[in-house]
Amino acid sequence: MEPSSGWDGPTFQPLVVLELASNTPQEAVAWLLSRIRDGQQNGGAELLVEQLSPGAADGGEKDNPNLFVVGASWQRLLCGAEDCGLFKEYSDGSMRGFTCANQHRFKGFTGAGDDFLSMAECQYIIKHQLEALRAKDETHVPGYSQAKLYPGKSIIRRLQSKGILVQMFPLHDKEELKRLSFSWYRTVRLSLQPLDAIRRYFGEGQALYFGFLEYFTIALLPMAVLGVPYYLFDWENYDKYVLFAVFNLVWCTVLLEVWKRYSATLAYCWGTLSRKKAFEEPRPGFHGVLGLNPVTGRKEPVFPSVSRQLRIYLVSLPFVLLCLYLSLYVMMIYFQLEGWALSVYDEDPTLWTEVLTYIPSIVYAVVIEAVNLLYRYAAEFLTEWENHRRESSYQNHLVLKVLVSLATLLITSQVLNQLMEAFLPYWLQRRRNKKMIRKVLRRRAIEEKELPLAEQVRLEADMSTYLGTFDDYLELFLLFGYVSLFSCIYPLAAVLVVLNNITEVYSDAFKMCKLFKRPFADPAGSIGVWQLAFETISVIAVVTNCALIGMSPQVKAYFPESATQLILWTVAVEHLLLGFKFILAFLIPDVPKHIRVKLAQIEFESLEALKKKKILEASKPDAE
Amino acid sequence: MEPSSGWDGPTFQPLVVLELASNTPQEAVAWLLSRIRDGQQNGGAELLVEQLSPGAADGGEKDNPNLFVVGASWQRLLCGAEDCGLFKEYSDGSMRGFTCANQHRFKGFTGAGDDFLSMAECQYIIKHQLEALRAKDETHVPGYSQAKLYPGKSIIRRLQSKGILVQMFPLHDKEELKRLSFSWYRTVRLSLQPLDAIRRYFGEGQALYFGFLEYFTIALLPMAVLGVPYYLFDWENYDKYVLFAVFNLVWCTVLLEVWKRYSATLAYCWGTLSRKKAFEEPRPGFHGVLGLNPVTGRKEPVFPSVSRQLRIYLVSLPFVLLCLYLSLYVMMIYFQLEGWALSVYDEDPTLWTEVLTYIPSIVYAVVIEAVNLLYRYAAEFLTEWENHRRESSYQNHLVLKVLVSLATLLITSQVLNQLMEAFLPYWLQRRRNKKMIRKVLRRRAIEEKELPLAEQVRLEADMSTYLGTFDDYLELFLLFGYVSLFSCIYPLAAVLVVLNNITEVYSDAFKMCKLFKRPFADPAGSIGVWQLAFETISVIAVVTNCALIGMSPQVKAYFPESATQLILWTVAVEHLLLGFKFILAFLIPDVPKHIRVKLAQIEFESLEALKKKKILEASKPDAE
């Protein structure tokens, strides 16, 4: 076996790694490589691809020889950027879709340098080009008669769904990563995160998550600062608590509305706000009979949306509702058990009976954790089975299922004041994370030294795959739930969340840089369905806070003669607050004015340009 | 004075009438006509315009000689259609922006016929071209040194704001009008209204109003049918009333969501759904210092939006709130007076004291009617003073002010069960309408005969101007309020509204065809702010219905021991209904799937076309 030092690596900058199954027949490999290398006029991807030399050192037979690095020429990348509809800054400072024809009018375009497109952008372009590589007249993948192809089918998607393509991931850039990690988390700073650098390295989706985490932390500071005196002094005067709760409720609305504006500004500067998502390929798991896509006219699997609706409303929805009912039932059993344990302790207060009072809570916490895990699998299975065509629609339905279950548990268990127990699953989760981090710390020493490309690729291929921002957002969502839903009875929640978030920034940044394979950039223009989830919680928070305040003995004391009057007042205040929230959300524009002006500007210019073009065309004879 | 019979009328089809003030100096008239006739390359409008011969018969000195009819050549109208971004049906059945270059690929385009563009479209195009006629280097209107102009200022807008242009209106087409009125209201039919013909004659805004009126009437039928047995049998079992109310609340949501889909379908077929409104001129009343429009780069008056916000929040908002407070105060006084009158009658029940009990209601109804009129003027004045740049924004703020006041009166007066009194202002309003209609009926006999153009124009110039759909929608809005807000206590409301709407279709159609000048077509894509207003009412309806049911003695009887429990149940049901409404509104897509597919199709094709164009351009040298 050839040692890695005898091989000089590819003649181009390697950007993306393709790993085929180790038993892939040679004819399939040769066919794939020729399709990738073939010119665009022949329907190929016109990319550069080279096989990696077999690994060094530890007994070769384990190493997969079918590792390929993919790159592209500078000119090919620019064409690809135009294909994906990448937005770049124009010479007049506006953001425009990049076109090769106008390339010199874009800021920072020097001709042959490699600063114009970031490495993450190049990798995204290559992924896009690979996924757009379509079958011509092949009926199946050579060597795999069961891996059917038809004209227009994405080759990479078919290889993925048949398990021939094991993984495809972008390579880390050790130099840039080192620089990024120093400015990001390896020094304790008071400044903000380097969002632009994060976006440059990891893409817009990641940068928006970290931007949201940071914004959320800062936006909670007023609630945290106001919460401390409420906690410390335990004022008798309950008016102040009501004031605090009202402030929090209004603040939550303002916070989310202002985030929308901030995120629009970020997305505009990163060029993802007005960028039309190219007409997405179906997600890899999507299946159906072969038909015509009504929009693109391409052949692709078609699945009737009526069947999907039936699956959603007749199976998934009843299942979710059943799970909700069961979880509430289990909670009731838990309360009964705890009541029984407390009564035993009351009758006979010994050490053993005291221990007994803790047992229901511990058992409940463990059961909840286990059941939640099961439910999560079931939700993923059901959403997969619903057979959504687009990735975004899959994500939305998954988030919805998980959140409905979580929010219900959260609200019911908390309204009944089980603060500590509910925190337990969360702490368990965090402990698991910490274990992972320790594992990595041990590996870190090895990684620090300079490695030849082949070994570096194999090392990264073994790293865990980052599964997207779902769990990160979920954690923030739970924290936001605690802060907003019960702010009036637990004023210190915001303080704890702020402290947690600060460590979260560091640990998440560390995870992203050291623990995982580099993820492909995701040109996100917003935080998507999570905005809706956070807004929903802030509406529910009005109900829970009003209910909690209405139930408090201090407020009850104001209406000693009539509980009816108390409730009517509470309901009236709640309706006013809800109305105020909706009006506020309606009045605050979602996109700041200067961004709206810039967007309108471009639209106006393109309309004018279209008119001019039309006048020119009209003077020529009509070419029917 | 030349008799009209000696004059053959203009050599082109007259489409739009311009009436200048009778004392306009000749130099201003000559200048305006030359600018209208001038070629487009010289910055003119390139339209045909001719002065109307002075009127016949009744003692000439009253007739204004400055009446002009405007028309255009067939080719000019086609160019204008492209300028306004008119959407037409393409050969493949999709709706596309009309372009002269592709004119032969549009359906129904024959080359020189006049069926491709409807008369209403031609008139809209001429209005658009006239309004787009801009000053070049003139500093003022000749003969009017105070009517300032600057390069790029719309000439017609300036003439309007200075009162030099008295009015501009499109001419009726007697033949088509006769055909339309026969198929619309002059025969009693069971079929639906000829919406396409209405749209062809009056434009999309009008057609959407009539479409909504019809849809609304049909959508209320289930509520009306269900309401009759509730009214007739006066069931003791209150469960049934609750069921009826719940059905109504859900039905209102479904009704409005389905309307959105239906209106999107209509607007798509009429080409106004995806049509971008050209970057609107400021509305005629808008004023400010001369500056640059940040979007178009044109010179135009600029008014800082901060000043507008200050005017809205520091003056208009407090004023509206004060009016609300006063109207509630007056209502309280009325209730006290009525209580006093009733007590007098109770003590001494004679005919005179019985009459006395009616007096507070009558006085209150008259006062409300008068105060509402005053408030309406104040709202218009304030909205004008807020100085909105766009007509749509002006409309939104006006609608908001009027509705806030109306909705509050409606809800408070109705919750307190003053059904009959609140109907009185409405009946007064309707009596006024009927008076107007009688006036017209007398005039009808004269109009029926064939008139020469000059007299026809003068006759139409004297007709009242249709002020838009505001009052028509307002009336529907009030009716919807009665139906939805109090459906549970007045099950027959829907029946009455359905009956009223059927007569409304006929009377409104008659008004449009006979009473008013023809209005310019308004390329509306939806019913705009009214959709929001109707949806808001349907949310408030949940609150009022739950409150009314909760207050009813029959429901109270279910919770004899505890009022608290009753209220808690009511509130819980209300929250569930509200949540259900929002989820329902969220789940029903606003645009039907087949329309979404068609829109995506066009977007995809234009993206593909852009790519091809780019590839062609990239092969040429970059023309910097």
Short mmCIF file of N, CA, C and O in Angstrom, two decimals, chain B residues 336-420:
data_model
loop_
_atom_site.label_atom_id
_atom_site.label_comp_id
_atom_site.label_asym_id
_atom_site.label_seq_id
_atom_site.Cartn_x
_atom_site.Cartn_y
_atom_site.Cartn_z
N GLN B 336 -79.53 55.35 31.32
CA GLN B 336 -80.12 55.92 32.53
C GLN B 336 -81.47 56.57 32.22
O GLN B 336 -82.45 56.37 32.94
N LEU B 337 -81.51 57.32 31.10
CA LEU B 337 -82.77 57.98 30.72
C LEU B 337 -83.86 56.94 30.48
O LEU B 337 -84.99 57.08 30.96
N GLU B 338 -83.48 55.88 29.78
CA GLU B 338 -84.47 54.87 29.49
C GLU B 338 -84.96 54.18 30.76
O GLU B 338 -86.16 53.93 30.94
N GLY B 339 -84.01 53.92 31.65
CA GLY B 339 -84.38 53.34 32.93
C GLY B 339 -85.36 54.23 33.68
O GLY B 339 -86.39 53.78 34.21
N TRP B 340 -85.07 55.53 33.65
CA TRP B 340 -85.96 56.48 34.31
C TRP B 340 -87.34 56.48 33.65
O TRP B 340 -88.35 56.41 34.33
N ALA B 341 -87.36 56.52 32.32
CA ALA B 341 -88.64 56.53 31.61
C ALA B 341 -89.45 55.28 31.92
O ALA B 341 -90.67 55.34 32.14
N LEU B 342 -88.77 54.14 31.96
CA LEU B 342 -89.47 52.89 32.26
C LEU B 342 -90.05 52.92 33.67
O LEU B 342 -91.15 52.44 33.91
N SER B 343 -89.27 53.51 34.60
CA SER B 343 -89.78 53.55 35.98
C SER B 343 -90.99 54.46 36.07
O SER B 343 -91.94 54.17 36.80
N VAL B 344 -90.97 55.57 35.31
CA VAL B 344 -92.14 56.45 35.29
C VAL B 344 -93.36 55.69 34.77
O VAL B 344 -94.44 55.74 35.35
N TYR B 345 -93.14 54.92 33.68
CA TYR B 345 -94.23 54.16 33.09
C TYR B 345 -94.75 53.10 34.06
O TYR B 345 -95.96 52.88 34.19
N ASP B 346 -93.83 52.47 34.76
CA ASP B 346 -94.21 51.45 35.73
C ASP B 346 -95.13 52.04 36.80
O ASP B 346 -96.11 51.42 37.22
N GLU B 347 -94.81 53.25 37.26
CA GLU B 347 -95.59 53.87 38.33
C GLU B 347 -96.96 54.33 37.83
O GLU B 347 -97.94 54.27 38.56
N ASP B 348 -96.98 54.80 36.59
CA ASP B 348 -98.21 55.40 36.07
C ASP B 348 -98.38 55.01 34.61
O ASP B 348 -98.04 55.78 33.71
N PRO B 349 -98.91 53.81 34.34
CA PRO B 349 -98.93 53.33 32.96
C PRO B 349 -100.06 53.92 32.14
O PRO B 349 -101.12 53.32 32.01
N THR B 350 -99.86 55.13 31.59
CA THR B 350 -100.84 55.74 30.67
C THR B 350 -100.22 55.74 29.27
O THR B 350 -99.08 55.35 29.07
N LEU B 351 -101.03 56.22 28.32
CA LEU B 351 -100.55 56.31 26.94
C LEU B 351 -99.35 57.25 26.86
O LEU B 351 -98.35 56.98 26.18
N TRP B 352 -99.42 58.38 27.58
CA TRP B 352 -98.36 59.39 27.48
C TRP B 352 -97.05 58.88 28.04
O TRP B 352 -95.98 59.13 27.47
N THR B 353 -97.14 58.18 29.16
CA THR B 353 -95.88 57.67 29.72
C THR B 353 -95.35 56.53 28.84
O THR B 353 -94.14 56.32 28.77
N GLU B 354 -96.26 55.83 28.14
CA GLU B 354 -95.76 54.80 27.25
C GLU B 354 -94.99 55.43 26.10
O GLU B 354 -93.92 54.96 25.71
N VAL B 355 -95.54 56.54 25.57
CA VAL B 355 -94.82 57.25 24.51
C VAL B 355 -93.46 57.71 25.05
O VAL B 355 -92.44 57.63 24.36
N LEU B 356 -93.47 58.17 26.32
CA LEU B 356 -92.23 58.65 26.93
C LEU B 356 -91.14 57.60 26.88
O LEU B 356 -89.96 57.91 26.66
N THR B 357 -91.52 56.31 27.06
CA THR B 357 -90.48 55.27 27.08
C THR B 357 -89.78 55.14 25.73
O THR B 357 -88.67 54.64 25.66
N TYR B 358 -90.48 55.58 24.65
CA TYR B 358 -89.82 55.47 23.35
C TYR B 358 -88.89 56.63 23.06
O TYR B 358 -87.99 56.52 22.23
N ILE B 359 -89.15 57.76 23.76
CA ILE B 359 -88.40 58.98 23.40
C ILE B 359 -86.89 58.82 23.55
O ILE B 359 -86.13 59.18 22.63
N PRO B 360 -86.37 58.27 24.68
CA PRO B 360 -84.90 58.16 24.78
C PRO B 360 -84.31 57.40 23.59
O PRO B 360 -83.31 57.84 23.02
N SER B 361 -84.93 56.32 23.15
CA SER B 361 -84.40 55.53 22.04
C SER B 361 -84.34 56.35 20.77
O SER B 361 -83.35 56.34 20.04
N ILE B 362 -85.43 57.10 20.53
CA ILE B 362 -85.49 57.88 19.29
C ILE B 362 -84.42 58.98 19.33
O ILE B 362 -83.64 59.15 18.38
N VAL B 363 -84.37 59.68 20.46
CA VAL B 363 -83.37 60.76 20.59
C VAL B 363 -81.98 60.17 20.41
O VAL B 363 -81.14 60.71 19.67
N TYR B 364 -81.74 59.02 21.05
CA TYR B 364 -80.41 58.41 20.99
C TYR B 364 -80.05 58.04 19.55
O TYR B 364 -78.96 58.33 19.06
N ALA B 365 -81.03 57.47 18.84
CA ALA B 365 -80.75 57.04 17.47
C ALA B 365 -80.41 58.23 16.60
O ALA B 365 -79.46 58.19 15.80
N VAL B 366 -81.18 59.33 16.80
CA VAL B 366 -80.92 60.53 15.99
C VAL B 366 -79.54 61.10 16.34
O VAL B 366 -78.75 61.46 15.46
N VAL B 367 -79.25 61.18 17.65
CA VAL B 367 -77.96 61.73 18.08
C VAL B 367 -76.82 60.90 17.49
O VAL B 367 -75.86 61.43 16.95
N ILE B 368 -76.96 59.57 17.57
CA ILE B 368 -75.90 58.68 17.07
C ILE B 368 -75.67 58.91 15.58
O ILE B 368 -74.55 59.04 15.11
N GLU B 369 -76.79 59.02 14.87
CA GLU B 369 -76.69 59.22 13.42
C GLU B 369 -75.94 60.51 13.11
O GLU B 369 -75.03 60.54 12.28
N ALA B 370 -76.29 61.59 13.85
CA ALA B 370 -75.66 62.89 13.61
C ALA B 370 -74.19 62.85 14.00
O ALA B 370 -73.31 63.31 13.26
N VAL B 371 -73.92 62.28 15.18
CA VAL B 371 -72.54 62.28 15.67
C VAL B 371 -71.66 61.41 14.76
O VAL B 371 -70.52 61.77 14.48
N ASN B 372 -72.24 60.31 14.26
CA ASN B 372 -71.48 59.45 13.36
C ASN B 372 -71.08 60.21 12.10
O ASN B 372 -69.97 60.07 11.60
N LEU B 373 -72.00 61.03 11.61
CA LEU B 373 -71.73 61.82 10.41
C LEU B 373 -70.57 62.77 10.68
O LEU B 373 -69.62 62.86 9.90
N LEU B 374 -70.65 63.46 11.84
CA LEU B 374 -69.59 64.39 12.21
C LEU B 374 -68.26 63.65 12.34
O LEU B 374 -67.22 64.09 11.85
N TYR B 375 -68.32 62.50 13.01
CA TYR B 375 -67.11 61.72 13.23
C TYR B 375 -66.50 61.31 11.90
O TYR B 375 -65.28 61.34 11.71
N ARG B 376 -67.35 60.94 10.96
CA ARG B 376 -66.88 60.52 9.65
C ARG B 376 -66.10 61.66 8.98
O ARG B 376 -65.04 61.45 8.41
N TYR B 377 -66.66 62.89 9.09
CA TYR B 377 -65.95 64.05 8.52
C TYR B 377 -64.61 64.24 9.22
O TYR B 377 -63.57 64.46 8.59
N ALA B 378 -64.64 64.15 10.56
CA ALA B 378 -63.41 64.35 11.33
C ALA B 378 -62.37 63.30 10.93
O ALA B 378 -61.18 63.61 10.75
N ALA B 379 -62.83 62.04 10.76
CA ALA B 379 -61.90 60.97 10.40
C ALA B 379 -61.27 61.26 9.04
O ALA B 379 -60.06 61.10 8.85
N GLU B 380 -62.10 61.73 8.10
CA GLU B 380 -61.56 62.04 6.77
C GLU B 380 -60.55 63.18 6.85
O GLU B 380 -59.48 63.13 6.24
N PHE B 381 -60.91 64.20 7.64
CA PHE B 381 -60.01 65.34 7.77
C PHE B 381 -58.67 64.89 8.36
O PHE B 381 -57.58 65.23 7.86
N LEU B 382 -58.74 64.11 9.45
CA LEU B 382 -57.50 63.69 10.13
C LEU B 382 -56.65 62.82 9.21
O LEU B 382 -55.43 62.99 9.12
N THR B 383 -57.30 61.91 8.49
CA THR B 383 -56.53 61.01 7.62
C THR B 383 -55.88 61.81 6.50
O THR B 383 -54.74 61.54 6.11
N GLU B 384 -56.61 62.80 5.99
CA GLU B 384 -56.03 63.68 4.97
C GLU B 384 -54.80 64.40 5.55
O GLU B 384 -53.74 64.48 4.92
N TRP B 385 -54.97 64.87 6.78
CA TRP B 385 -53.91 65.65 7.44
C TRP B 385 -52.69 64.78 7.75
O TRP B 385 -51.55 65.26 7.78
N GLU B 386 -52.93 63.48 7.96
CA GLU B 386 -51.79 62.58 8.21
C GLU B 386 -50.89 62.49 6.99
O GLU B 386 -49.75 62.01 7.10
N ASN B 387 -51.40 62.92 5.83
CA ASN B 387 -50.58 63.08 4.64
C ASN B 387 -49.94 61.76 4.19
O ASN B 387 -48.72 61.63 4.15
N HIS B 388 -50.79 60.77 3.89
CA HIS B 388 -50.27 59.50 3.40
C HIS B 388 -49.86 59.64 1.95
O HIS B 388 -50.54 60.31 1.18
N ARG B 389 -48.78 58.98 1.59
CA ARG B 389 -48.27 59.10 0.24
C ARG B 389 -49.13 58.29 -0.73
O ARG B 389 -49.41 58.73 -1.83
N ARG B 390 -49.53 57.11 -0.30
CA ARG B 390 -50.24 56.24 -1.22
C ARG B 390 -51.72 56.20 -0.93
O ARG B 390 -52.14 56.26 0.23
N GLU B 391 -52.51 56.06 -1.97
CA GLU B 391 -53.96 55.99 -1.83
C GLU B 391 -54.35 54.82 -0.92
O GLU B 391 -55.21 54.94 -0.07
N SER B 392 -53.67 53.67 -1.09
CA SER B 392 -54.06 52.50 -0.32
C SER B 392 -53.84 52.72 1.17
O SER B 392 -54.64 52.32 2.00
N SER B 393 -52.74 53.39 1.51
CA SER B 393 -52.46 53.63 2.92
C SER B 393 -53.48 54.61 3.50
O SER B 393 -53.94 54.47 4.64
N TYR B 394 -53.88 55.61 2.69
CA TYR B 394 -54.93 56.54 3.12
C TYR B 394 -56.22 55.77 3.41
O TYR B 394 -56.83 55.93 4.46
N GLN B 395 -56.59 54.92 2.48
CA GLN B 395 -57.81 54.13 2.65
C GLN B 395 -57.75 53.28 3.91
O GLN B 395 -58.70 53.22 4.68
N ASN B 396 -56.61 52.63 4.13
CA ASN B 396 -56.49 51.76 5.31
C ASN B 396 -56.71 52.54 6.59
O ASN B 396 -57.41 52.09 7.49
N HIS B 397 -56.09 53.70 6.69
CA HIS B 397 -56.22 54.46 7.93
C HIS B 397 -57.63 55.01 8.12
O HIS B 397 -58.13 55.09 9.24
N LEU B 398 -58.27 55.36 7.00
CA LEU B 398 -59.64 55.85 7.11
C LEU B 398 -60.57 54.72 7.55
O LEU B 398 -61.36 54.88 8.48
N VAL B 399 -60.44 53.58 6.91
CA VAL B 399 -61.28 52.44 7.26
C VAL B 399 -61.10 52.10 8.73
O VAL B 399 -62.06 51.88 9.47
N LEU B 400 -59.85 52.09 9.17
CA LEU B 400 -59.57 51.76 10.57
C LEU B 400 -60.29 52.69 11.52
O LEU B 400 -60.96 52.26 12.46
N LYS B 401 -60.19 54.00 11.26
CA LYS B 401 -60.82 54.98 12.16
C LYS B 401 -62.32 54.79 12.20
O LYS B 401 -62.92 54.75 13.28
N VAL B 402 -62.93 54.66 11.03
CA VAL B 402 -64.39 54.55 10.99
C VAL B 402 -64.83 53.25 11.65
O VAL B 402 -65.79 53.24 12.42
N LEU B 403 -64.08 52.18 11.40
CA LEU B 403 -64.51 50.89 11.93
C LEU B 403 -64.38 50.81 13.44
O LEU B 403 -65.23 50.24 14.10
N VAL B 404 -63.28 51.36 13.97
CA VAL B 404 -63.09 51.30 15.42
C VAL B 404 -64.29 51.91 16.10
O VAL B 404 -64.87 51.35 17.04
N SER B 405 -64.71 53.07 15.59
CA SER B 405 -65.86 53.74 16.20
C SER B 405 -67.13 52.92 16.04
O SER B 405 -67.88 52.70 16.98
N LEU B 406 -67.35 52.44 14.80
CA LEU B 406 -68.57 51.70 14.54
C LEU B 406 -68.63 50.40 15.32
O LEU B 406 -69.66 50.08 15.92
N ALA B 407 -67.52 49.67 15.30
CA ALA B 407 -67.52 48.37 15.94
C ALA B 407 -67.81 48.52 17.43
O ALA B 407 -68.56 47.73 18.01
N THR B 408 -67.23 49.55 18.05
CA THR B 408 -67.46 49.73 19.47
C THR B 408 -68.93 50.01 19.75
O THR B 408 -69.55 49.41 20.63
N LEU B 409 -69.50 50.93 18.99
CA LEU B 409 -70.92 51.24 19.17
C LEU B 409 -71.76 49.99 19.00
O LEU B 409 -72.63 49.69 19.80
N LEU B 410 -71.44 49.28 17.93
CA LEU B 410 -72.19 48.08 17.59
C LEU B 410 -72.16 47.08 18.73
O LEU B 410 -73.20 46.60 19.19
N ILE B 411 -70.94 46.79 19.18
CA ILE B 411 -70.80 45.74 20.18
C ILE B 411 -71.45 46.16 21.49
O ILE B 411 -72.28 45.44 22.04
N THR B 412 -71.09 47.33 21.99
CA THR B 412 -71.60 47.71 23.30
C THR B 412 -73.11 47.85 23.26
O THR B 412 -73.81 47.35 24.15
N SER B 413 -73.62 48.51 22.23
CA SER B 413 -75.07 48.73 22.23
C SER B 413 -75.80 47.40 22.06
O SER B 413 -76.86 47.20 22.63
N GLN B 414 -75.18 46.47 21.32
CA GLN B 414 -75.86 45.21 21.07
C GLN B 414 -75.76 44.25 22.23
O GLN B 414 -76.72 43.56 22.54
N VAL B 415 -74.56 44.20 22.82
CA VAL B 415 -74.43 43.30 23.96
C VAL B 415 -75.50 43.64 24.96
O VAL B 415 -76.05 42.78 25.64
N LEU B 416 -75.85 44.92 25.06
CA LEU B 416 -76.89 45.33 25.99
C LEU B 416 -78.27 45.23 25.36
O LEU B 416 -79.24 45.80 25.83
N ASN B 417 -78.30 44.48 24.25
CA ASN B 417 -79.60 44.05 23.71
C ASN B 417 -80.49 45.17 23.19
O ASN B 417 -81.69 45.16 23.38
N GLN B 418 -79.87 46.11 22.51
CA GLN B 418 -80.67 47.20 21.94
C GLN B 418 -80.81 47.01 20.44
O GLN B 418 -80.55 47.91 19.64
N LEU B 419 -81.27 45.84 20.08
CA LEU B 419 -81.21 45.48 18.68
C LEU B 419 -81.96 46.47 17.79
O LEU B 419 -81.43 46.97 16.80
N MET B 420 -83.18 46.77 18.14
CA MET B 420 -84.02 47.58 17.26
C MET B 420 -83.48 49.00 17.07
O MET B 420 -83.42 49.52 15.97
#
